[in-house]
PDB file of C-alpha atoms in Angstrom:
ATOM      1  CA  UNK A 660      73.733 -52.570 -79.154  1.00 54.00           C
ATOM      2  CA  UNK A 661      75.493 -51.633 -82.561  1.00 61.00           C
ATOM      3  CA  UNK A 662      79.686 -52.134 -82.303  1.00 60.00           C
ATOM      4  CA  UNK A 663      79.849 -47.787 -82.848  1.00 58.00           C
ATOM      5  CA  UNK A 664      78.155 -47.931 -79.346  1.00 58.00           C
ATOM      6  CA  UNK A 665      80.423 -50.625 -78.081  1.00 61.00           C
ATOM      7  CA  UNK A 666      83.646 -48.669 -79.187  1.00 62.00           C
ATOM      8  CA  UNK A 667      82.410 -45.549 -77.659  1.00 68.00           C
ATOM      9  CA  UNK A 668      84.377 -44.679 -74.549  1.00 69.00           C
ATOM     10  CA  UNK A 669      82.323 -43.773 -71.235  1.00 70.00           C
ATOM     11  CA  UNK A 670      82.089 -40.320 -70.547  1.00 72.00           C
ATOM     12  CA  UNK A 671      84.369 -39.241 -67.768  1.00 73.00           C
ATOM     13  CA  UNK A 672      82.705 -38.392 -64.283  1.00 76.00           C
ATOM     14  CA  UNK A 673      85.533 -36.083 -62.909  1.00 74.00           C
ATOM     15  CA  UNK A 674      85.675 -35.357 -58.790  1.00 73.00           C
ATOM     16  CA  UNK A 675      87.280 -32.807 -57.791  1.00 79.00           C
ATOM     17  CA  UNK A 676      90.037 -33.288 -55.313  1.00 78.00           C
ATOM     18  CA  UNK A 677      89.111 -32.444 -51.882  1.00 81.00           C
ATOM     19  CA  UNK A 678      91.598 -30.449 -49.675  1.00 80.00           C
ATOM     20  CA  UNK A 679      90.810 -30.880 -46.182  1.00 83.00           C
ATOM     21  CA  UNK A 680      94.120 -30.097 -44.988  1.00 86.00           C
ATOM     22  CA  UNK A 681      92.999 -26.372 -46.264  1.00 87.00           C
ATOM     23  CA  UNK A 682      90.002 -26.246 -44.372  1.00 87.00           C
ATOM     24  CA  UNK A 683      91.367 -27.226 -41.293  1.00 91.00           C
ATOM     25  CA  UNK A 684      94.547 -24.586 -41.942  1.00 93.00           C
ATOM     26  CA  UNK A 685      91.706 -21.488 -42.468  1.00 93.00           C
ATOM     27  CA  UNK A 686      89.713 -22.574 -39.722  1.00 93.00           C
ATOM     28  CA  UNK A 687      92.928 -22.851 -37.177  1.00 95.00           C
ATOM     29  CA  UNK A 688      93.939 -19.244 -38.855  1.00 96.00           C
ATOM     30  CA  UNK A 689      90.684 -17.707 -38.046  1.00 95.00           C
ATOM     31  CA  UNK A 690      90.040 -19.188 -34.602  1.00 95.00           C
ATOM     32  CA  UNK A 691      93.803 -17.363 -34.146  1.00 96.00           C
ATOM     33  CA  UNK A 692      92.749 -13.844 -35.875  1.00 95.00           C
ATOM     34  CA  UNK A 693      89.423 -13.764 -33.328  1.00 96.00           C
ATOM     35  CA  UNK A 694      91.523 -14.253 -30.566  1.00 95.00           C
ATOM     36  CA  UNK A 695      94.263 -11.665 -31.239  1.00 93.00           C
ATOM     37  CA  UNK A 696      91.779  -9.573 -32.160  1.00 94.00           C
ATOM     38  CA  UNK A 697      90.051 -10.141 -28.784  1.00 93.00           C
ATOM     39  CA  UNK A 698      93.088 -10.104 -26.801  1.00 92.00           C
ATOM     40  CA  UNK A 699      93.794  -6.452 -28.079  1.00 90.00           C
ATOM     41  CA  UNK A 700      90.422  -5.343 -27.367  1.00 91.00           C
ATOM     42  CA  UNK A 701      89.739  -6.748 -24.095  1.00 91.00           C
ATOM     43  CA  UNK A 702      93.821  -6.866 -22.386  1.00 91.00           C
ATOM     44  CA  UNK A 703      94.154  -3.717 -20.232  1.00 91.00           C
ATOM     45  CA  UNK A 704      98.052  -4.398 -20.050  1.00 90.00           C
ATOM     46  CA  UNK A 705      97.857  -2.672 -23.659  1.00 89.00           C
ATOM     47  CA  UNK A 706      96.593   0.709 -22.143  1.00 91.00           C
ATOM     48  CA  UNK A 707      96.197   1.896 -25.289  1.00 91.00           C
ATOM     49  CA  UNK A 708      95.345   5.268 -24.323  1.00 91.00           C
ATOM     50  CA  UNK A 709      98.858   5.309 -22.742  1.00 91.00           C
ATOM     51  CA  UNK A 710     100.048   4.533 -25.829  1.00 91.00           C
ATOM     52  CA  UNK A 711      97.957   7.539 -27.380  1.00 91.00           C
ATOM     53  CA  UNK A 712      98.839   9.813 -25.114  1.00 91.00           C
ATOM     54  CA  UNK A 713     102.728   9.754 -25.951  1.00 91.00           C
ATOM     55  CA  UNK A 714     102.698   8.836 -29.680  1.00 92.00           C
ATOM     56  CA  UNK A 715     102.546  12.300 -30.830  1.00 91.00           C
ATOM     57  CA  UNK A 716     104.560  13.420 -28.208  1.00 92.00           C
ATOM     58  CA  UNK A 717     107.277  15.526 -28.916  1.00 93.00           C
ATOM     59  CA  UNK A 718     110.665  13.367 -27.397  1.00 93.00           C
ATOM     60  CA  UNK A 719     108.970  10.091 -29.315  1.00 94.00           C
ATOM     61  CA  UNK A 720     108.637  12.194 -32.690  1.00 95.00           C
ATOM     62  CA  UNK A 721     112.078  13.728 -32.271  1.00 94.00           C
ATOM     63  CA  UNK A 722     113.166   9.843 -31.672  1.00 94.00           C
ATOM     64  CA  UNK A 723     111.754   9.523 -35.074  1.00 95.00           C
ATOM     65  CA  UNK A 724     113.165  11.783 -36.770  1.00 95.00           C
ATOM     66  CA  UNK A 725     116.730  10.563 -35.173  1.00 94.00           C
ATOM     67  CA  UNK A 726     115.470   7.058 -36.684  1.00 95.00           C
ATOM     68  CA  UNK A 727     114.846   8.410 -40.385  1.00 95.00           C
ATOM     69  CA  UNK A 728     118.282  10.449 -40.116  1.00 94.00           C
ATOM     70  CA  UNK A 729     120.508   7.578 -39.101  1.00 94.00           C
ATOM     71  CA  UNK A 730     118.901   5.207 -41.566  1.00 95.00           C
ATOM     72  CA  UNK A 731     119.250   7.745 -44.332  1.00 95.00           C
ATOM     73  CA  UNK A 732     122.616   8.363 -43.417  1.00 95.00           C
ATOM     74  CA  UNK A 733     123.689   4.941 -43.069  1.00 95.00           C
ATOM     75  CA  UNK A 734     122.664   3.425 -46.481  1.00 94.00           C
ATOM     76  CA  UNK A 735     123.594   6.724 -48.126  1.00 94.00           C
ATOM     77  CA  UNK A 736     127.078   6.598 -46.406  1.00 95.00           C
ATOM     78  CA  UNK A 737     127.090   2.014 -46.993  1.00 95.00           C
ATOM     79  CA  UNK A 738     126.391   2.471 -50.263  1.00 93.00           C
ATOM     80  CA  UNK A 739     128.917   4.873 -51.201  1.00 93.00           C
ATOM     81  CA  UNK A 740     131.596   3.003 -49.359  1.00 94.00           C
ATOM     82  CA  UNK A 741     130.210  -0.498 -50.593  1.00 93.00           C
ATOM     83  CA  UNK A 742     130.671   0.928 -53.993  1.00 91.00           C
ATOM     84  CA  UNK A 743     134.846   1.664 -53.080  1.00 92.00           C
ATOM     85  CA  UNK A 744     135.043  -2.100 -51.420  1.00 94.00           C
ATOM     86  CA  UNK A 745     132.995  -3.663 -54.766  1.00 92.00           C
ATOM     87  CA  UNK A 746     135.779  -2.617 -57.004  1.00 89.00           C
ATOM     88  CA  UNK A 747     138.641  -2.901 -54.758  1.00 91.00           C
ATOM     89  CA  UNK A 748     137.310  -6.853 -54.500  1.00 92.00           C
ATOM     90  CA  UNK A 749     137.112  -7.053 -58.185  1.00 88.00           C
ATOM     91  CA  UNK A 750     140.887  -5.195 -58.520  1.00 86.00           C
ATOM     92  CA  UNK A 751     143.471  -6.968 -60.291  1.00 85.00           C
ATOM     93  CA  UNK A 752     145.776  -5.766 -57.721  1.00 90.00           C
ATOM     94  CA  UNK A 753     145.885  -8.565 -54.658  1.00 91.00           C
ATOM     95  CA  UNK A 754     146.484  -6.373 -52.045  1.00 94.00           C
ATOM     96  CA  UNK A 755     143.551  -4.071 -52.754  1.00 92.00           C
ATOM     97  CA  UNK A 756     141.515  -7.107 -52.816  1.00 92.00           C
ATOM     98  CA  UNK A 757     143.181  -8.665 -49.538  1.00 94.00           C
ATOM     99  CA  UNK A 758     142.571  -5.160 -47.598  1.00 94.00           C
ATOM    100  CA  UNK A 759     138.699  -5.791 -49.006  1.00 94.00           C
ATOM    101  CA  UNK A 760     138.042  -9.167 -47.643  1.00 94.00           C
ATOM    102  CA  UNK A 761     140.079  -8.218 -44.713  1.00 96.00           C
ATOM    103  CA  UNK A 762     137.445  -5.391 -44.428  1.00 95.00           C
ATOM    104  CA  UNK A 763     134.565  -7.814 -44.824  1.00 95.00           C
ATOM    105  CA  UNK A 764     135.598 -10.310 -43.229  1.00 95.00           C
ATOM    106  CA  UNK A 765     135.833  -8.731 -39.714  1.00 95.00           C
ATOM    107  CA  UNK A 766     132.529  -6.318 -40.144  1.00 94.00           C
ATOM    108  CA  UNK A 767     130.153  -9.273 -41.245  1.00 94.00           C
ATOM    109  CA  UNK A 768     131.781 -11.544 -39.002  1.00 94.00           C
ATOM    110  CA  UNK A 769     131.112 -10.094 -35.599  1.00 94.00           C
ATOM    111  CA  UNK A 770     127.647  -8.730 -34.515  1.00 95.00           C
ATOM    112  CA  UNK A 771     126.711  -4.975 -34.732  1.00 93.00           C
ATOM    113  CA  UNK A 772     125.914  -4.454 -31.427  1.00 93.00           C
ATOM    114  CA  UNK A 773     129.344  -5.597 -30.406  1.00 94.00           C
ATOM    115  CA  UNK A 774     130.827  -3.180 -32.752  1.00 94.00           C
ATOM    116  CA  UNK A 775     128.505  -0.278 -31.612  1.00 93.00           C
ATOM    117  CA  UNK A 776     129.389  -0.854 -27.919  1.00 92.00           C
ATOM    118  CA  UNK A 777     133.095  -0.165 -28.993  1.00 91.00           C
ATOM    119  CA  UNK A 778     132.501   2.975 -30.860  1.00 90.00           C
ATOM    120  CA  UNK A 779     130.721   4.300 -28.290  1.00 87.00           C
ATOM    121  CA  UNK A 780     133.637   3.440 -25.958  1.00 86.00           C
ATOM    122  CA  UNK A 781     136.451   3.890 -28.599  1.00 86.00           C
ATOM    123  CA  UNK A 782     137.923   6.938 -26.276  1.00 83.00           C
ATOM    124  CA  UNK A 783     139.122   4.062 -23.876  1.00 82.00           C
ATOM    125  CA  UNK A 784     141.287   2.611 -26.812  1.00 83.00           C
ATOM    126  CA  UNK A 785     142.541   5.625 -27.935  1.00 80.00           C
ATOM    127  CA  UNK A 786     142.330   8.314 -25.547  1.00 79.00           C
ATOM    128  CA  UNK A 787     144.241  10.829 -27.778  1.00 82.00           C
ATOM    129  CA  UNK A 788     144.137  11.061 -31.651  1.00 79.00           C
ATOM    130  CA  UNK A 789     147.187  13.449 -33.191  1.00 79.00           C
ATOM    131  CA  UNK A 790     148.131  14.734 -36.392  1.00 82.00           C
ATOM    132  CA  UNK A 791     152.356  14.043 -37.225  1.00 79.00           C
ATOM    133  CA  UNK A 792     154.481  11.817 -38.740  1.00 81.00           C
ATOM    134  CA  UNK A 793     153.331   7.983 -38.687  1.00 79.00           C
ATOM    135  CA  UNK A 794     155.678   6.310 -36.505  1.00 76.00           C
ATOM    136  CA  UNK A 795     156.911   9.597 -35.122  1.00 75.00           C
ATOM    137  CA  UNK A 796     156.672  12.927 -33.495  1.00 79.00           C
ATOM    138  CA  UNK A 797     152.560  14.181 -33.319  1.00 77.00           C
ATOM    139  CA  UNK A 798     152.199  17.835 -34.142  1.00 79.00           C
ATOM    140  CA  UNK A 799     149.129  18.466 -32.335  1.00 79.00           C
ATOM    141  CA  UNK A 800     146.918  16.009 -30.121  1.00 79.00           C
ATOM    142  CA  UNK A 801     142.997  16.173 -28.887  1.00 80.00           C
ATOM    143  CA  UNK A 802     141.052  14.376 -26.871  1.00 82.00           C
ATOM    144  CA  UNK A 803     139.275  11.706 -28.617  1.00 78.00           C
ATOM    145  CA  UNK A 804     136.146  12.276 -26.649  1.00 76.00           C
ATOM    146  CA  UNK A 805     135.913  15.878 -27.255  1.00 76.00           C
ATOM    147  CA  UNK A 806     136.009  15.030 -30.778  1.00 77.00           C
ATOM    148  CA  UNK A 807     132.677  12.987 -31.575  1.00 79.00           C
ATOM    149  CA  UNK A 808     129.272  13.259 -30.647  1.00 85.00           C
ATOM    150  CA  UNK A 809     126.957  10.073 -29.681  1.00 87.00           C
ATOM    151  CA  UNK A 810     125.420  11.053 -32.986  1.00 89.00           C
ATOM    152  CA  UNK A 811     128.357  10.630 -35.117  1.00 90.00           C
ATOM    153  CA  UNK A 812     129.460   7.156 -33.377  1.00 91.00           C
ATOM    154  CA  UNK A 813     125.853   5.990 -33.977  1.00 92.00           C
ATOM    155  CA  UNK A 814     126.087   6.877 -37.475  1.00 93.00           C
ATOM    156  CA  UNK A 815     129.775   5.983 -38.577  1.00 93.00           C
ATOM    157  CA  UNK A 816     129.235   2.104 -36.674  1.00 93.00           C
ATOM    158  CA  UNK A 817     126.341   1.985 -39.001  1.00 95.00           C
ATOM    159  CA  UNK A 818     127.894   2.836 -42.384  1.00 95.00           C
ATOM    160  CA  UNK A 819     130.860   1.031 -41.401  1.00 95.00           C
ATOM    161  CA  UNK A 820     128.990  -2.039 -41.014  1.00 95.00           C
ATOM    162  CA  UNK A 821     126.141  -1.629 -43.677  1.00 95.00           C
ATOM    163  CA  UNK A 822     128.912  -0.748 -46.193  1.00 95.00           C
ATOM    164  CA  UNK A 823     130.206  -4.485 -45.922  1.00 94.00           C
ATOM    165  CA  UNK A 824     126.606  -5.940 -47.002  1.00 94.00           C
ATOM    166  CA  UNK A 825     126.594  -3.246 -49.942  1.00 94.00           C
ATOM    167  CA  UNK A 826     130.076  -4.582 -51.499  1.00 94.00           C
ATOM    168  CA  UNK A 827     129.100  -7.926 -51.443  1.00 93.00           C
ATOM    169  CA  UNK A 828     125.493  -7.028 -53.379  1.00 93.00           C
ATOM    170  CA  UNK A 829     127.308  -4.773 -55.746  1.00 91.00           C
ATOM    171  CA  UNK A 830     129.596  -7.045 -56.371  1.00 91.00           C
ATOM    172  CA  UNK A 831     127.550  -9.785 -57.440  1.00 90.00           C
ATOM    173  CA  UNK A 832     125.289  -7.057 -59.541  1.00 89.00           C
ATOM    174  CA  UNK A 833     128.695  -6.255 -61.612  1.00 86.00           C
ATOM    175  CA  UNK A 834     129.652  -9.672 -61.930  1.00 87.00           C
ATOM    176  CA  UNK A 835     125.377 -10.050 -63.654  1.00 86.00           C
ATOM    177  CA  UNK A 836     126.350  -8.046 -65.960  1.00 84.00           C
ATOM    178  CA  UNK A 837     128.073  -9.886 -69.670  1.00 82.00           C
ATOM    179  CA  UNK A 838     132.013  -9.047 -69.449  1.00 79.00           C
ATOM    180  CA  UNK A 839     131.308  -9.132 -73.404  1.00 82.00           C
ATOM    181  CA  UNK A 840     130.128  -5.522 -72.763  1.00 79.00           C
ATOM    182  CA  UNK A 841     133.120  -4.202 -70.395  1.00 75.00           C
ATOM    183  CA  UNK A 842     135.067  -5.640 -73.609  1.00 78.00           C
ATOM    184  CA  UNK A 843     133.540  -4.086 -76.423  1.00 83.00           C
ATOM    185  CA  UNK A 844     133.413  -0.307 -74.322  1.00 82.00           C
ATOM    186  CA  UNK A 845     137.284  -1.114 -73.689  1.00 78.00           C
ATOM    187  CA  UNK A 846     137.202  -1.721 -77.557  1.00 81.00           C
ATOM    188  CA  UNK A 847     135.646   1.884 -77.662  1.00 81.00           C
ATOM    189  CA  UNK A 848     138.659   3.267 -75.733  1.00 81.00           C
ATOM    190  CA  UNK A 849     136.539   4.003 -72.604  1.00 81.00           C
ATOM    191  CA  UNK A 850     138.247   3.906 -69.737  1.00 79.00           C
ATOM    192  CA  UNK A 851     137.350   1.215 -66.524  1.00 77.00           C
ATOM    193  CA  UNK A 852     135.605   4.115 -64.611  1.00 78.00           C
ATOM    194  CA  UNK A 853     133.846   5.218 -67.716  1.00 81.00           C
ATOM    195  CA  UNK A 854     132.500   1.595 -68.226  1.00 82.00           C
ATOM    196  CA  UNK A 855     131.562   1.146 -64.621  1.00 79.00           C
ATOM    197  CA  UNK A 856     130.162   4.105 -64.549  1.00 77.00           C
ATOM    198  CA  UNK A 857     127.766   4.328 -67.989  1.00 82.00           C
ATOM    199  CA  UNK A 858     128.146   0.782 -68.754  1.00 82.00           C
ATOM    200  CA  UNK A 859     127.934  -1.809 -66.275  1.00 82.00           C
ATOM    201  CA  UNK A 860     126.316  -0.173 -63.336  1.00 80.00           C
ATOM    202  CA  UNK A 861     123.568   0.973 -64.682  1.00 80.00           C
ATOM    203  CA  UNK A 862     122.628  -2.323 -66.062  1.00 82.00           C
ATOM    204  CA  UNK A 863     123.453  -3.932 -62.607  1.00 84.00           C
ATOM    205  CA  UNK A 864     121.152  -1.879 -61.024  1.00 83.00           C
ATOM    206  CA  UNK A 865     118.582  -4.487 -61.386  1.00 82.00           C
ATOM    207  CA  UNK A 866     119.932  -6.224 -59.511  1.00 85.00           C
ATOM    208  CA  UNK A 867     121.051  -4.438 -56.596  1.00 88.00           C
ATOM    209  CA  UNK A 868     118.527  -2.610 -56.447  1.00 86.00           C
ATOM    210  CA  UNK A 869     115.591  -5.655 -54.079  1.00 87.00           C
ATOM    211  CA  UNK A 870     118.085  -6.396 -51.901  1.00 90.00           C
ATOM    212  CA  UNK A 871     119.131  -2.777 -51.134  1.00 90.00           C
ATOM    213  CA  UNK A 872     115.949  -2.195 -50.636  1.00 90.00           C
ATOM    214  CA  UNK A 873     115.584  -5.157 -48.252  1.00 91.00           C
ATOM    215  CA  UNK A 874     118.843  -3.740 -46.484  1.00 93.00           C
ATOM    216  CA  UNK A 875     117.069  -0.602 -46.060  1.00 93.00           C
ATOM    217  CA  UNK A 876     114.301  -1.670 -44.059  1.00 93.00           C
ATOM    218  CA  UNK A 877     116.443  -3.952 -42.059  1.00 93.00           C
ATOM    219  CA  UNK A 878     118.799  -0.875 -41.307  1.00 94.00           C
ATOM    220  CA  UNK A 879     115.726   1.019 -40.100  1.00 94.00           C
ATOM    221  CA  UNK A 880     115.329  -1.527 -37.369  1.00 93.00           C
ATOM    222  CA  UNK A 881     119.089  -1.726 -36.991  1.00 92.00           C
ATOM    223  CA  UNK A 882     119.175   1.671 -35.886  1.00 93.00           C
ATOM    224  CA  UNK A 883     117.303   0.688 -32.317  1.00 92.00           C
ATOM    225  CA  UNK A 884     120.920  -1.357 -31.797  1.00 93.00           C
ATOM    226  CA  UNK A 885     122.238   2.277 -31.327  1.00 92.00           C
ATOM    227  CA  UNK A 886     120.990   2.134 -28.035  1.00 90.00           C
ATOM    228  CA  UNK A 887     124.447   0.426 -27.329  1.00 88.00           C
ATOM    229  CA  UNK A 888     126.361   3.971 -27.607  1.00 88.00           C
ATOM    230  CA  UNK A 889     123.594   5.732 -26.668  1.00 85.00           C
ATOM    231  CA  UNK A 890     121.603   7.601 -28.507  1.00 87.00           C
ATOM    232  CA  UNK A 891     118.068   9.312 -28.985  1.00 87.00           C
ATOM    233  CA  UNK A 892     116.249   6.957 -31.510  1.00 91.00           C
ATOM    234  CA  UNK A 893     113.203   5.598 -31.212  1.00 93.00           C
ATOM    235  CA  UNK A 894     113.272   2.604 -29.190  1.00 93.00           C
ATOM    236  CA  UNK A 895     115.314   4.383 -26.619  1.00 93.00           C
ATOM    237  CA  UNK A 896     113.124   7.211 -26.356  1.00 93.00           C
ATOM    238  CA  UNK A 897     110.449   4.247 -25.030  1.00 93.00           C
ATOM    239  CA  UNK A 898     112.587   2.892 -22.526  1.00 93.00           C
ATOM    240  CA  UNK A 899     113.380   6.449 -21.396  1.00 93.00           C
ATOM    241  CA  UNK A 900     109.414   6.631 -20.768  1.00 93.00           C
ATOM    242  CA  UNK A 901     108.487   3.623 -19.693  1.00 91.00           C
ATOM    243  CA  UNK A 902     111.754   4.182 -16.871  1.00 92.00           C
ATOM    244  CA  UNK A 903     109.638   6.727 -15.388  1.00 91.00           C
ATOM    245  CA  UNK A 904     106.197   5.640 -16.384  1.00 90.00           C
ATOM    246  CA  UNK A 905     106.638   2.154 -15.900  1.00 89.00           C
ATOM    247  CA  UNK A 906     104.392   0.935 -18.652  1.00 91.00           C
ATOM    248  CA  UNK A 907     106.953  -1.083 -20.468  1.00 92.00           C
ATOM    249  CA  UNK A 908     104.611  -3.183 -22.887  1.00 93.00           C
ATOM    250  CA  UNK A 909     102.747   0.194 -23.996  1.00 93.00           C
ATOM    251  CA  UNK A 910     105.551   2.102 -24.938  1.00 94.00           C
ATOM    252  CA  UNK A 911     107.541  -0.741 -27.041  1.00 94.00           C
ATOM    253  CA  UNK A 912     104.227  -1.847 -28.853  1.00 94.00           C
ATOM    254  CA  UNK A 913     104.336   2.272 -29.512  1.00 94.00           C
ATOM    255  CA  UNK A 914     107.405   2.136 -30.617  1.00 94.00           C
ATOM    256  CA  UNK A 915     106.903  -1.286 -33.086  1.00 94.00           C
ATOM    257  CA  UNK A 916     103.877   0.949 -34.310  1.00 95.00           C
ATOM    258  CA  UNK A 917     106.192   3.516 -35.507  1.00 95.00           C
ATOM    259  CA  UNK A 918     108.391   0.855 -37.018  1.00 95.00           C
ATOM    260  CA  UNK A 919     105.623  -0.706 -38.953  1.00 95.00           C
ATOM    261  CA  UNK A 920     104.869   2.711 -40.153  1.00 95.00           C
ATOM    262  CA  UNK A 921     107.883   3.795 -41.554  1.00 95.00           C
ATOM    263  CA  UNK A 922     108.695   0.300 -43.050  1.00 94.00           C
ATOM    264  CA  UNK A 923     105.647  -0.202 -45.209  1.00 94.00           C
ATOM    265  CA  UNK A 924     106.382   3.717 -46.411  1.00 94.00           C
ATOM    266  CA  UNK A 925     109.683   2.316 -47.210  1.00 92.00           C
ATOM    267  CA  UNK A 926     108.463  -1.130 -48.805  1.00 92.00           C
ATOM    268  CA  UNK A 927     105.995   1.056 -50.947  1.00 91.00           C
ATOM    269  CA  UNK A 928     109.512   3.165 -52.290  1.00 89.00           C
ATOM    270  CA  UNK A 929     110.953   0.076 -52.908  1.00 87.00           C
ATOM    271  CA  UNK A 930     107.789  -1.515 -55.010  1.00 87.00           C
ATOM    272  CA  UNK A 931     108.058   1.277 -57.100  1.00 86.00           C
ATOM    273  CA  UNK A 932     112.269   1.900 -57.323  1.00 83.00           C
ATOM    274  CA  UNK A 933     112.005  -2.216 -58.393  1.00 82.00           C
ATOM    275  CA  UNK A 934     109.532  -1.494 -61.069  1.00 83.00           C
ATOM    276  CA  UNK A 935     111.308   1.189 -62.683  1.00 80.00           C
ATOM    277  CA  UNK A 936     114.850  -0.256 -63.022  1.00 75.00           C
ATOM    278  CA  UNK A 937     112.982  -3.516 -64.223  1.00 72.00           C
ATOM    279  CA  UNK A 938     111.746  -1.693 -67.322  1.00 69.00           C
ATOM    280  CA  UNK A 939     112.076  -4.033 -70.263  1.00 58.00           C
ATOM    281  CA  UNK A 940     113.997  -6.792 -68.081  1.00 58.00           C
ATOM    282  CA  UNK A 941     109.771  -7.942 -67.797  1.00 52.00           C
ATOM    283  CA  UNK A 942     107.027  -9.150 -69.445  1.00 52.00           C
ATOM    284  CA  UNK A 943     104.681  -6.472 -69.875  1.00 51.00           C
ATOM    285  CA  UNK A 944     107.226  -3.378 -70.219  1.00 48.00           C
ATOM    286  CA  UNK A 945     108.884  -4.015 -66.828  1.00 47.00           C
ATOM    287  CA  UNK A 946     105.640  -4.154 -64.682  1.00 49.00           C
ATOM    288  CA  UNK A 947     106.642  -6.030 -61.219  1.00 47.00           C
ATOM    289  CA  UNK A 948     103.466  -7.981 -60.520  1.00 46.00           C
ATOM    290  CA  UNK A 949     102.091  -8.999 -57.146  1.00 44.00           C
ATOM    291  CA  UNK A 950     101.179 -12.730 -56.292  1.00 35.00           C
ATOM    292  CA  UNK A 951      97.554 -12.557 -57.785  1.00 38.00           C
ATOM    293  CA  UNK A 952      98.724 -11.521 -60.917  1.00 40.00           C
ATOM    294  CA  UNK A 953      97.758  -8.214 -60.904  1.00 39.00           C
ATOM    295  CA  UNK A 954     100.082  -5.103 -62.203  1.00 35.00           C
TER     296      UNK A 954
END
């Protein structure tokens, strides 16, 4: 053997690395698919026909439609109020920004439910609302109760409480974007609302814009919580059924098919919204890509 052979290294017999952790995981999931799958085939407690018969029906589709108002109304109203509460935290004025965590501080820190159950009793706390003098003589008084509608509690508890999630996430999209650039447009004589508005919120957009989304679809299960006041959405349109009908399970899977519906319609929005306020903030002209890679 010449010393060139010697020197020569061995060539390098690679083995792959065997998972068998994986294996074992996709086996367990499987064995779990075939048996949901077989559970919702062969369980009669499904009665899917049940199901059937009232998914079309015309109180569960006009509980649908009560579900797609309040949500709209709720984000649309949340937003707009978030927006007020974003600046008044970011005020130079303390008090503004006291009554703003004040705000916040008592709306994220007790649960929704709790708050709907008091504005659907809020005519117990103040049976009378007037118009007058504060601290004086009232002009003219009504009854609270004759003054709202179940529908108007359900929405106002909602946009009261979504619009203390929206502050905070507007808040942190204006503080994303380079104070260098409220600077410079002050520079320009622009005013503070004229640089929020052409300036600085446009370019925070992306990022407000996923977790809006996200607050979206969580408000369109939220709205169920209305329930509390009540009112005619979705899931209490079920348990109105399934009071008379008794089939409880039936009429809630119903209603979680409903849900599922209108959620991926709403997660498909948001795919798209993202992907267009991401434009040249991404690789490949702003194209959001999925987890295989894939635009």
């Amino acid at each position: 053997m010449t010393e060139t052979e010697r020197a020569r290294p061995e060539v390098i017999r690679a083995v792959p690395v065997r998972h068998p952790g994986r294996w074992v995981a996709a086996v367990i999931i499987v064995v779990l698919a075939a048996m949901l799958v077989n559970n919702l085939i062969t369980n009669p407690n499904y009665n899917w026909p049940e199901q059937w018969k009232y998914f079309l029906s015309e109180p569960v589709l006009n509980g649908v439609r009560n579900t797609i108002w309040l949500t709209i109304a709720a984000m649309v109203g949340g937003v707009g109020l978030g927006i007020v509460l974003a600046l008044m935290r970011l005020s130079a004025n303390p008090l503004m920004r006291g009554a703003a965590w004040l705000y916040l501080w008592v709306f994220r820190g007790t649960p929704l439910y709790t708050q709907l159950l008091i504005w659907g009793n809020i005519g117990a706390l103040f049976p009378q609302v007037g118009i007058g003098i504060p601290f004086g003589p009232e002009f003219a008084t009504w009854p609270t109760n004759a003054l709202y509608s179940a529908a108007v509690m359900a929405a106002l508890g909602l946009i009261l409480n979504e619009a203390a999630y929206m502050a905070e996430i507007i808040r942190a999209g204006i503080l994303s974007v380079d104070p260098g650039q409220q600077e410079a447009s002050q520079a320009l004589g622009m005013t503070r609302m004229q640089t929020m508005r052409r300036i600085v919120l446009p370019q925070a957009m992306r990022v407000i814009v996923p977790p809006t989304g996200n607050e979206a679809i969580s408000m369109l299960k939220n709205t169920s919580l209305v329930v509390a006041i009540p009112y005619l959405e979705l899931t209490f349109t079920a348990q109105t059924i399934y009071a008379t009908t008794y089939q409880v399970i039936p009429m809630l899977i119903m209603a979680c098919i409903w849900y599922l519906i209108l959620s991926s319609i709403m997660m498909v929005g948001q795919y798209y919204l993202e992907r267009y306020f991401a434009k040249g903030s991404l690789p490949g002209g702003g194209r959001v890509r999925n987890v295989g890679g894939a635009a």
